[in-house]
Amino acid sequence: MVVSAVKASGVRKSYGDFLALKGMDMELKKGEILGLIGENGAGKSTFLKILAGLLDPDSGSIEYFGMDFFSNKDKIKKRIGYLPETDSLYGNMNAMDYLKFFTSLYSVRDWESKASSLLDMLNLPSDRLIEGFSKGMKRKLSIARTLIHDPDILIYDEPTGGLDPSTSLFISNLLKELKEEGKGILFSAHNMYYVESTCDRIIILKGGEVLYSGEIEDLMTKSTKYQINYIDNGKKKSFKAENADELNSFIKEVAENGGKVVDVIKEVPRLEDIYFKIINGDLS
């Protein structure tokens, strides 16, 4: 039996009379990327902060590698790399000193070698003051900070938010490399193209509730339609099948009636289109 790297069950959180999370369930395995998507105020950041130990839920349970999070928080947090939505950096430090500060918090051995390797990997200068960094460079440095202690789990809140396409692509490729190293990665995002190209699975949140949880490939397959162009009694006709079963059934029917299928055009929707259908209640 494979133990989930992270498992959350029935997580609820309220702020006064506002219920931000209404019983959140989630599982994350090592070596996979899970995307958390939803409108502003859907509960994404709240959930990520709870998973990182920055907020306590009203109720529910969270386990990391089969261990209860709340009774082993100090131990487990050393295995987590958390990236908040907004970077909090020290402008009067250079990148190397900034990472050195955090290695002392995590008791990282051979910190200088690890910090240098991370800065090289992220194309960041080691001796330049952070106040002179661009937004993309600051985001990369924040990511370096989450990796300096070699955590098993990465929890990122909008890792590419507000970044240029080149930096966003760089971070997307980096996450895929970290996945191949066996890290479990959970991140929130608004950019559907980024989610579609990076994630294995997604969770769609609305008003603190999960509307969909599953593999992107399954969701795309279920939403794919097919246009069949065929000849019936010498006339060109077309038919749109709503799914693969209907496609196969119709092709069989055409053949049985003496017709001929000319071609089949597969219409794969964008994740963004499917997302809005789910959010608006047009697709379950």
Short mmCIF file of C-alpha atoms in Angstrom, two decimals:
data_model
loop_
_atom_site.label_atom_id
_atom_site.label_comp_id
_atom_site.label_asym_id
_atom_site.label_seq_id
_atom_site.Cartn_x
_atom_site.Cartn_y
_atom_site.Cartn_z
CA MET A 1 0.00 0.00 0.00
CA VAL A 2 1.41 3.38 -1.05
CA VAL A 3 1.15 5.98 1.72
CA SER A 4 0.19 9.44 0.47
CA ALA A 5 2.85 12.07 0.99
CA VAL A 6 0.13 14.46 2.14
CA LYS A 7 -3.47 13.66 3.01
CA ALA A 8 -6.05 16.20 4.15
CA SER A 9 -9.54 15.17 5.23
CA GLY A 10 -12.51 17.38 6.08
CA VAL A 11 -10.45 20.54 6.59
CA ARG A 12 -12.66 23.46 7.59
CA LYS A 13 -11.63 27.04 8.30
CA SER A 14 -13.68 30.11 9.10
CA TYR A 15 -12.90 33.77 9.63
CA GLY A 16 -15.65 35.01 11.90
CA ASP A 17 -18.92 34.23 10.13
CA PHE A 18 -17.18 33.58 6.80
CA LEU A 19 -16.53 29.91 6.07
CA ALA A 20 -13.42 29.85 3.88
CA LEU A 21 -13.07 26.05 3.62
CA LYS A 22 -16.06 23.72 3.83
CA GLY A 23 -14.51 20.32 4.41
CA MET A 24 -11.49 20.13 2.10
CA ASP A 25 -10.13 16.73 1.05
CA MET A 26 -6.84 16.26 -0.80
CA GLU A 27 -4.13 13.70 -1.42
CA LEU A 28 -0.67 14.34 -2.83
CA LYS A 29 1.89 11.69 -3.71
CA LYS A 30 5.64 12.06 -4.09
CA GLY A 31 6.67 12.55 -7.69
CA GLU A 32 3.52 14.34 -8.82
CA ILE A 33 2.36 17.91 -9.38
CA LEU A 34 -1.09 18.91 -8.16
CA GLY A 35 -2.63 22.22 -9.19
CA LEU A 36 -5.12 24.10 -7.02
CA ILE A 37 -7.27 26.45 -9.08
CA GLY A 38 -10.26 28.65 -8.41
CA GLU A 39 -11.48 32.22 -8.29
CA ASN A 40 -10.11 34.80 -5.86
CA GLY A 41 -11.55 34.01 -2.44
CA ALA A 42 -12.09 30.33 -3.26
CA GLY A 43 -9.92 29.26 -0.31
CA LYS A 44 -6.69 28.36 -2.09
CA SER A 45 -4.26 30.45 -0.05
CA THR A 46 -6.02 29.56 3.20
CA PHE A 47 -5.65 25.85 2.46
CA LEU A 48 -1.98 26.18 1.52
CA LYS A 49 -1.22 28.13 4.70
CA ILE A 50 -2.90 25.40 6.76
CA LEU A 51 -0.82 22.73 5.02
CA ALA A 52 2.33 24.76 5.71
CA GLY A 53 1.46 25.13 9.39
CA LEU A 54 0.87 28.89 9.25
CA LEU A 55 -2.84 28.61 10.06
CA ASP A 56 -4.78 26.16 12.21
CA PRO A 57 -8.01 24.71 10.80
CA ASP A 58 -11.25 24.70 12.77
CA SER A 59 -11.54 20.96 12.18
CA GLY A 60 -10.26 18.17 9.98
CA SER A 61 -7.07 16.14 9.81
CA ILE A 62 -3.79 16.42 7.90
CA GLU A 63 -1.16 13.72 7.59
CA TYR A 64 2.33 13.84 6.12
CA PHE A 65 3.77 10.42 5.27
CA GLY A 66 1.21 8.80 7.56
CA MET A 67 2.06 11.06 10.53
CA ASP A 68 -0.40 13.45 12.12
CA PHE A 69 0.72 16.95 11.17
CA PHE A 70 -0.47 18.79 14.26
CA SER A 71 1.28 16.52 16.78
CA ASN A 72 4.49 16.38 14.71
CA LYS A 73 4.50 19.89 13.27
CA ASP A 74 8.11 20.87 14.03
CA LYS A 75 9.46 17.62 12.60
CA ILE A 76 7.28 17.69 9.48
CA LYS A 77 7.82 21.37 8.65
CA LYS A 78 11.49 20.59 8.05
CA ARG A 79 10.34 18.44 5.12
CA ILE A 80 8.21 21.23 3.59
CA GLY A 81 9.22 24.08 1.30
CA TYR A 82 6.57 26.82 1.38
CA LEU A 83 6.39 29.72 -1.08
CA PRO A 84 3.90 32.50 -0.19
CA GLU A 85 2.10 34.49 -2.84
CA THR A 86 4.15 37.60 -2.06
CA ASP A 87 7.93 37.54 -1.74
CA SER A 88 9.34 38.75 1.57
CA LEU A 89 13.01 39.46 1.01
CA TYR A 90 15.75 41.55 2.61
CA GLY A 91 16.85 44.14 0.07
CA ASN A 92 20.09 45.01 1.88
CA MET A 93 21.33 41.40 1.62
CA ASN A 94 22.87 39.68 -1.35
CA ALA A 95 21.48 36.35 -2.53
CA MET A 96 24.18 34.24 -0.88
CA ASP A 97 23.77 35.90 2.53
CA TYR A 98 19.99 35.55 2.25
CA LEU A 99 20.25 31.80 1.70
CA LYS A 100 22.90 31.52 4.42
CA PHE A 101 20.42 33.02 6.88
CA PHE A 102 17.85 30.33 6.13
CA THR A 103 20.36 27.47 6.14
CA SER A 104 21.08 28.35 9.76
CA LEU A 105 17.37 27.92 10.57
CA TYR A 106 17.33 24.46 9.00
CA SER A 107 20.84 23.40 10.15
CA VAL A 108 21.86 22.68 6.56
CA ARG A 109 25.23 21.00 6.18
CA ASP A 110 27.61 22.17 3.47
CA TRP A 111 25.32 25.15 3.02
CA GLU A 112 27.68 27.19 0.83
CA SER A 113 27.93 24.46 -1.80
CA LYS A 114 24.15 23.93 -1.81
CA ALA A 115 23.43 27.65 -2.01
CA SER A 116 25.90 28.12 -4.87
CA SER A 117 24.36 25.20 -6.78
CA LEU A 118 20.85 26.63 -6.37
CA LEU A 119 21.89 30.12 -7.47
CA ASP A 120 23.66 28.68 -10.51
CA MET A 121 20.62 26.54 -11.38
CA LEU A 122 18.34 29.58 -11.13
CA ASN A 123 20.76 31.90 -12.97
CA LEU A 124 21.04 34.30 -10.04
CA PRO A 125 24.10 36.37 -9.04
CA SER A 126 25.40 35.55 -5.56
CA ASP A 127 26.91 38.92 -4.61
CA ARG A 128 24.37 41.43 -5.93
CA LEU A 129 22.02 43.18 -3.49
CA ILE A 130 18.47 41.86 -3.63
CA GLU A 131 17.02 45.37 -3.84
CA GLY A 132 18.39 45.52 -7.40
CA PHE A 133 16.72 42.27 -8.48
CA SER A 134 13.85 42.19 -10.97
CA LYS A 135 10.52 40.68 -9.93
CA GLY A 136 11.37 37.42 -11.68
CA MET A 137 14.78 37.24 -9.99
CA LYS A 138 13.19 37.82 -6.60
CA ARG A 139 10.73 35.02 -7.25
CA LYS A 140 13.55 32.68 -8.21
CA LEU A 141 15.43 33.57 -5.03
CA SER A 142 12.34 32.83 -2.96
CA ILE A 143 12.13 29.44 -4.68
CA ALA A 144 15.81 28.83 -3.88
CA ARG A 145 15.00 29.50 -0.23
CA THR A 146 12.27 26.81 -0.32
CA LEU A 147 14.77 24.29 -1.73
CA ILE A 148 17.83 24.99 0.39
CA HIS A 149 16.99 22.25 2.93
CA ASP A 150 16.01 19.70 0.24
CA PRO A 151 12.37 19.24 1.32
CA ASP A 152 10.16 16.35 0.21
CA ILE A 153 7.05 18.50 -0.26
CA LEU A 154 6.75 21.87 -2.02
CA ILE A 155 3.73 24.08 -1.35
CA TYR A 156 3.71 27.09 -3.66
CA ASP A 157 1.14 29.89 -3.74
CA GLU A 158 0.98 31.43 -7.23
CA PRO A 159 4.63 30.68 -8.11
CA THR A 160 4.37 32.43 -11.50
CA GLY A 161 1.90 35.16 -10.59
CA GLY A 162 2.71 38.42 -12.36
CA LEU A 163 5.85 37.08 -14.03
CA ASP A 164 6.85 37.40 -17.68
CA PRO A 165 6.33 34.36 -19.97
CA SER A 166 10.04 33.49 -20.04
CA THR A 167 10.36 33.32 -16.25
CA SER A 168 7.04 31.48 -15.95
CA LEU A 169 8.27 28.85 -18.41
CA PHE A 170 11.56 28.55 -16.52
CA ILE A 171 9.71 27.89 -13.25
CA SER A 172 7.34 25.44 -14.94
CA ASN A 173 10.28 23.43 -16.27
CA LEU A 174 11.97 23.58 -12.88
CA LEU A 175 8.90 22.12 -11.18
CA LYS A 176 8.87 19.25 -13.67
CA GLU A 177 12.53 18.54 -12.88
CA LEU A 178 11.80 18.59 -9.14
CA LYS A 179 8.91 16.20 -9.72
CA GLU A 180 11.30 13.78 -11.45
CA GLU A 181 13.48 13.94 -8.34
CA GLY A 182 10.52 12.56 -6.40
CA LYS A 183 9.20 15.70 -4.75
CA GLY A 184 5.47 16.12 -4.19
CA ILE A 185 4.40 19.55 -5.45
CA LEU A 186 1.17 21.43 -4.75
CA PHE A 187 0.68 24.91 -6.13
CA SER A 188 -2.12 27.38 -6.75
CA ALA A 189 -2.43 29.30 -10.01
CA HIS A 190 -4.74 31.33 -12.22
CA ASN A 191 -2.91 30.73 -15.49
CA MET A 192 -4.68 27.72 -17.02
CA TYR A 193 -2.08 27.21 -19.73
CA TYR A 194 0.59 26.93 -17.05
CA VAL A 195 -1.55 24.49 -15.05
CA GLU A 196 -2.39 22.37 -18.09
CA SER A 197 1.24 22.09 -19.19
CA THR A 198 2.66 21.43 -15.73
CA CYS A 199 0.23 19.47 -13.55
CA ASP A 200 -0.68 15.79 -13.36
CA ARG A 201 -3.86 16.43 -11.40
CA ILE A 202 -5.97 19.43 -10.44
CA ILE A 203 -8.43 20.47 -7.77
CA ILE A 204 -11.02 23.10 -8.68
CA LEU A 205 -12.29 25.12 -5.73
CA LYS A 206 -15.27 27.44 -5.50
CA GLY A 207 -16.42 29.07 -2.30
CA GLY A 208 -14.33 26.73 -0.19
CA GLU A 209 -15.75 23.58 -1.79
CA VAL A 210 -14.13 21.09 -4.16
CA LEU A 211 -15.98 20.99 -7.49
CA TYR A 212 -13.53 18.67 -9.23
CA SER A 213 -10.53 16.60 -8.20
CA GLY A 214 -8.73 14.32 -10.60
CA GLU A 215 -6.32 13.89 -13.47
CA ILE A 216 -6.21 16.55 -16.17
CA GLU A 217 -6.04 13.85 -18.84
CA ASP A 218 -9.28 12.27 -17.61
CA LEU A 219 -11.03 15.63 -17.57
CA MET A 220 -9.87 16.45 -21.09
CA THR A 221 -10.91 13.01 -22.39
CA LYS A 222 -14.40 13.33 -20.89
CA SER A 223 -14.81 16.77 -22.48
CA THR A 224 -13.46 15.86 -25.93
CA LYS A 225 -15.96 15.83 -28.80
CA TYR A 226 -15.68 14.34 -32.28
CA GLN A 227 -16.92 15.60 -35.64
CA ILE A 228 -17.55 12.73 -38.05
CA ASN A 229 -17.68 13.58 -41.74
CA TYR A 230 -19.28 10.78 -43.73
CA ILE A 231 -21.11 9.89 -46.94
CA ASP A 232 -24.66 8.58 -46.82
CA ASN A 233 -26.46 7.69 -50.07
CA GLY A 234 -23.92 9.72 -52.03
CA LYS A 235 -24.37 12.84 -49.90
CA LYS A 236 -21.73 14.41 -47.65
CA LYS A 237 -22.95 14.73 -44.07
CA SER A 238 -21.50 15.41 -40.64
CA PHE A 239 -22.34 14.42 -37.09
CA LYS A 240 -20.90 15.54 -33.77
CA ALA A 241 -20.37 12.85 -31.12
CA GLU A 242 -20.30 13.98 -27.49
CA ASN A 243 -17.87 11.26 -26.38
CA ALA A 244 -15.80 8.29 -27.57
CA ASP A 245 -18.61 5.78 -26.96
CA GLU A 246 -21.01 7.78 -29.10
CA LEU A 247 -18.30 8.10 -31.76
CA ASN A 248 -17.76 4.34 -31.98
CA SER A 249 -21.49 3.66 -31.99
CA PHE A 250 -22.11 6.13 -34.81
CA ILE A 251 -19.24 4.83 -36.96
CA LYS A 252 -20.67 1.33 -36.59
CA GLU A 253 -24.13 2.60 -37.57
CA VAL A 254 -22.77 4.33 -40.69
CA ALA A 255 -21.05 1.12 -41.80
CA GLU A 256 -24.15 -0.99 -41.17
CA ASN A 257 -26.23 1.38 -43.33
CA GLY A 258 -23.78 1.20 -46.23
CA GLY A 259 -22.26 4.62 -45.62
CA LYS A 260 -18.61 5.61 -45.50
CA VAL A 261 -16.74 7.65 -42.91
CA VAL A 262 -14.51 10.23 -44.62
CA ASP A 263 -12.69 11.51 -41.54
CA VAL A 264 -13.02 12.16 -37.82
CA ILE A 265 -11.96 15.48 -36.33
CA LYS A 266 -11.07 15.34 -32.65
CA GLU A 267 -12.07 18.53 -30.80
CA VAL A 268 -10.02 18.76 -27.61
CA PRO A 269 -11.08 21.72 -25.44
CA ARG A 270 -8.74 23.97 -23.51
CA LEU A 271 -8.56 23.48 -19.76
CA GLU A 272 -9.67 27.09 -19.35
CA ASP A 273 -12.95 26.38 -21.18
CA ILE A 274 -13.61 23.27 -19.08
CA TYR A 275 -12.78 25.18 -15.90
CA PHE A 276 -15.39 27.86 -16.58
CA LYS A 277 -18.02 25.21 -17.39
CA ILE A 278 -17.36 23.52 -14.05
CA ILE A 279 -17.32 26.81 -12.13
CA ASN A 280 -20.62 27.87 -13.76
CA GLY A 281 -22.25 24.51 -13.10
CA ASP A 282 -22.47 23.50 -16.77
CA LEU A 283 -20.22 20.46 -16.29
CA SER A 284 -19.92 18.11 -13.33
#
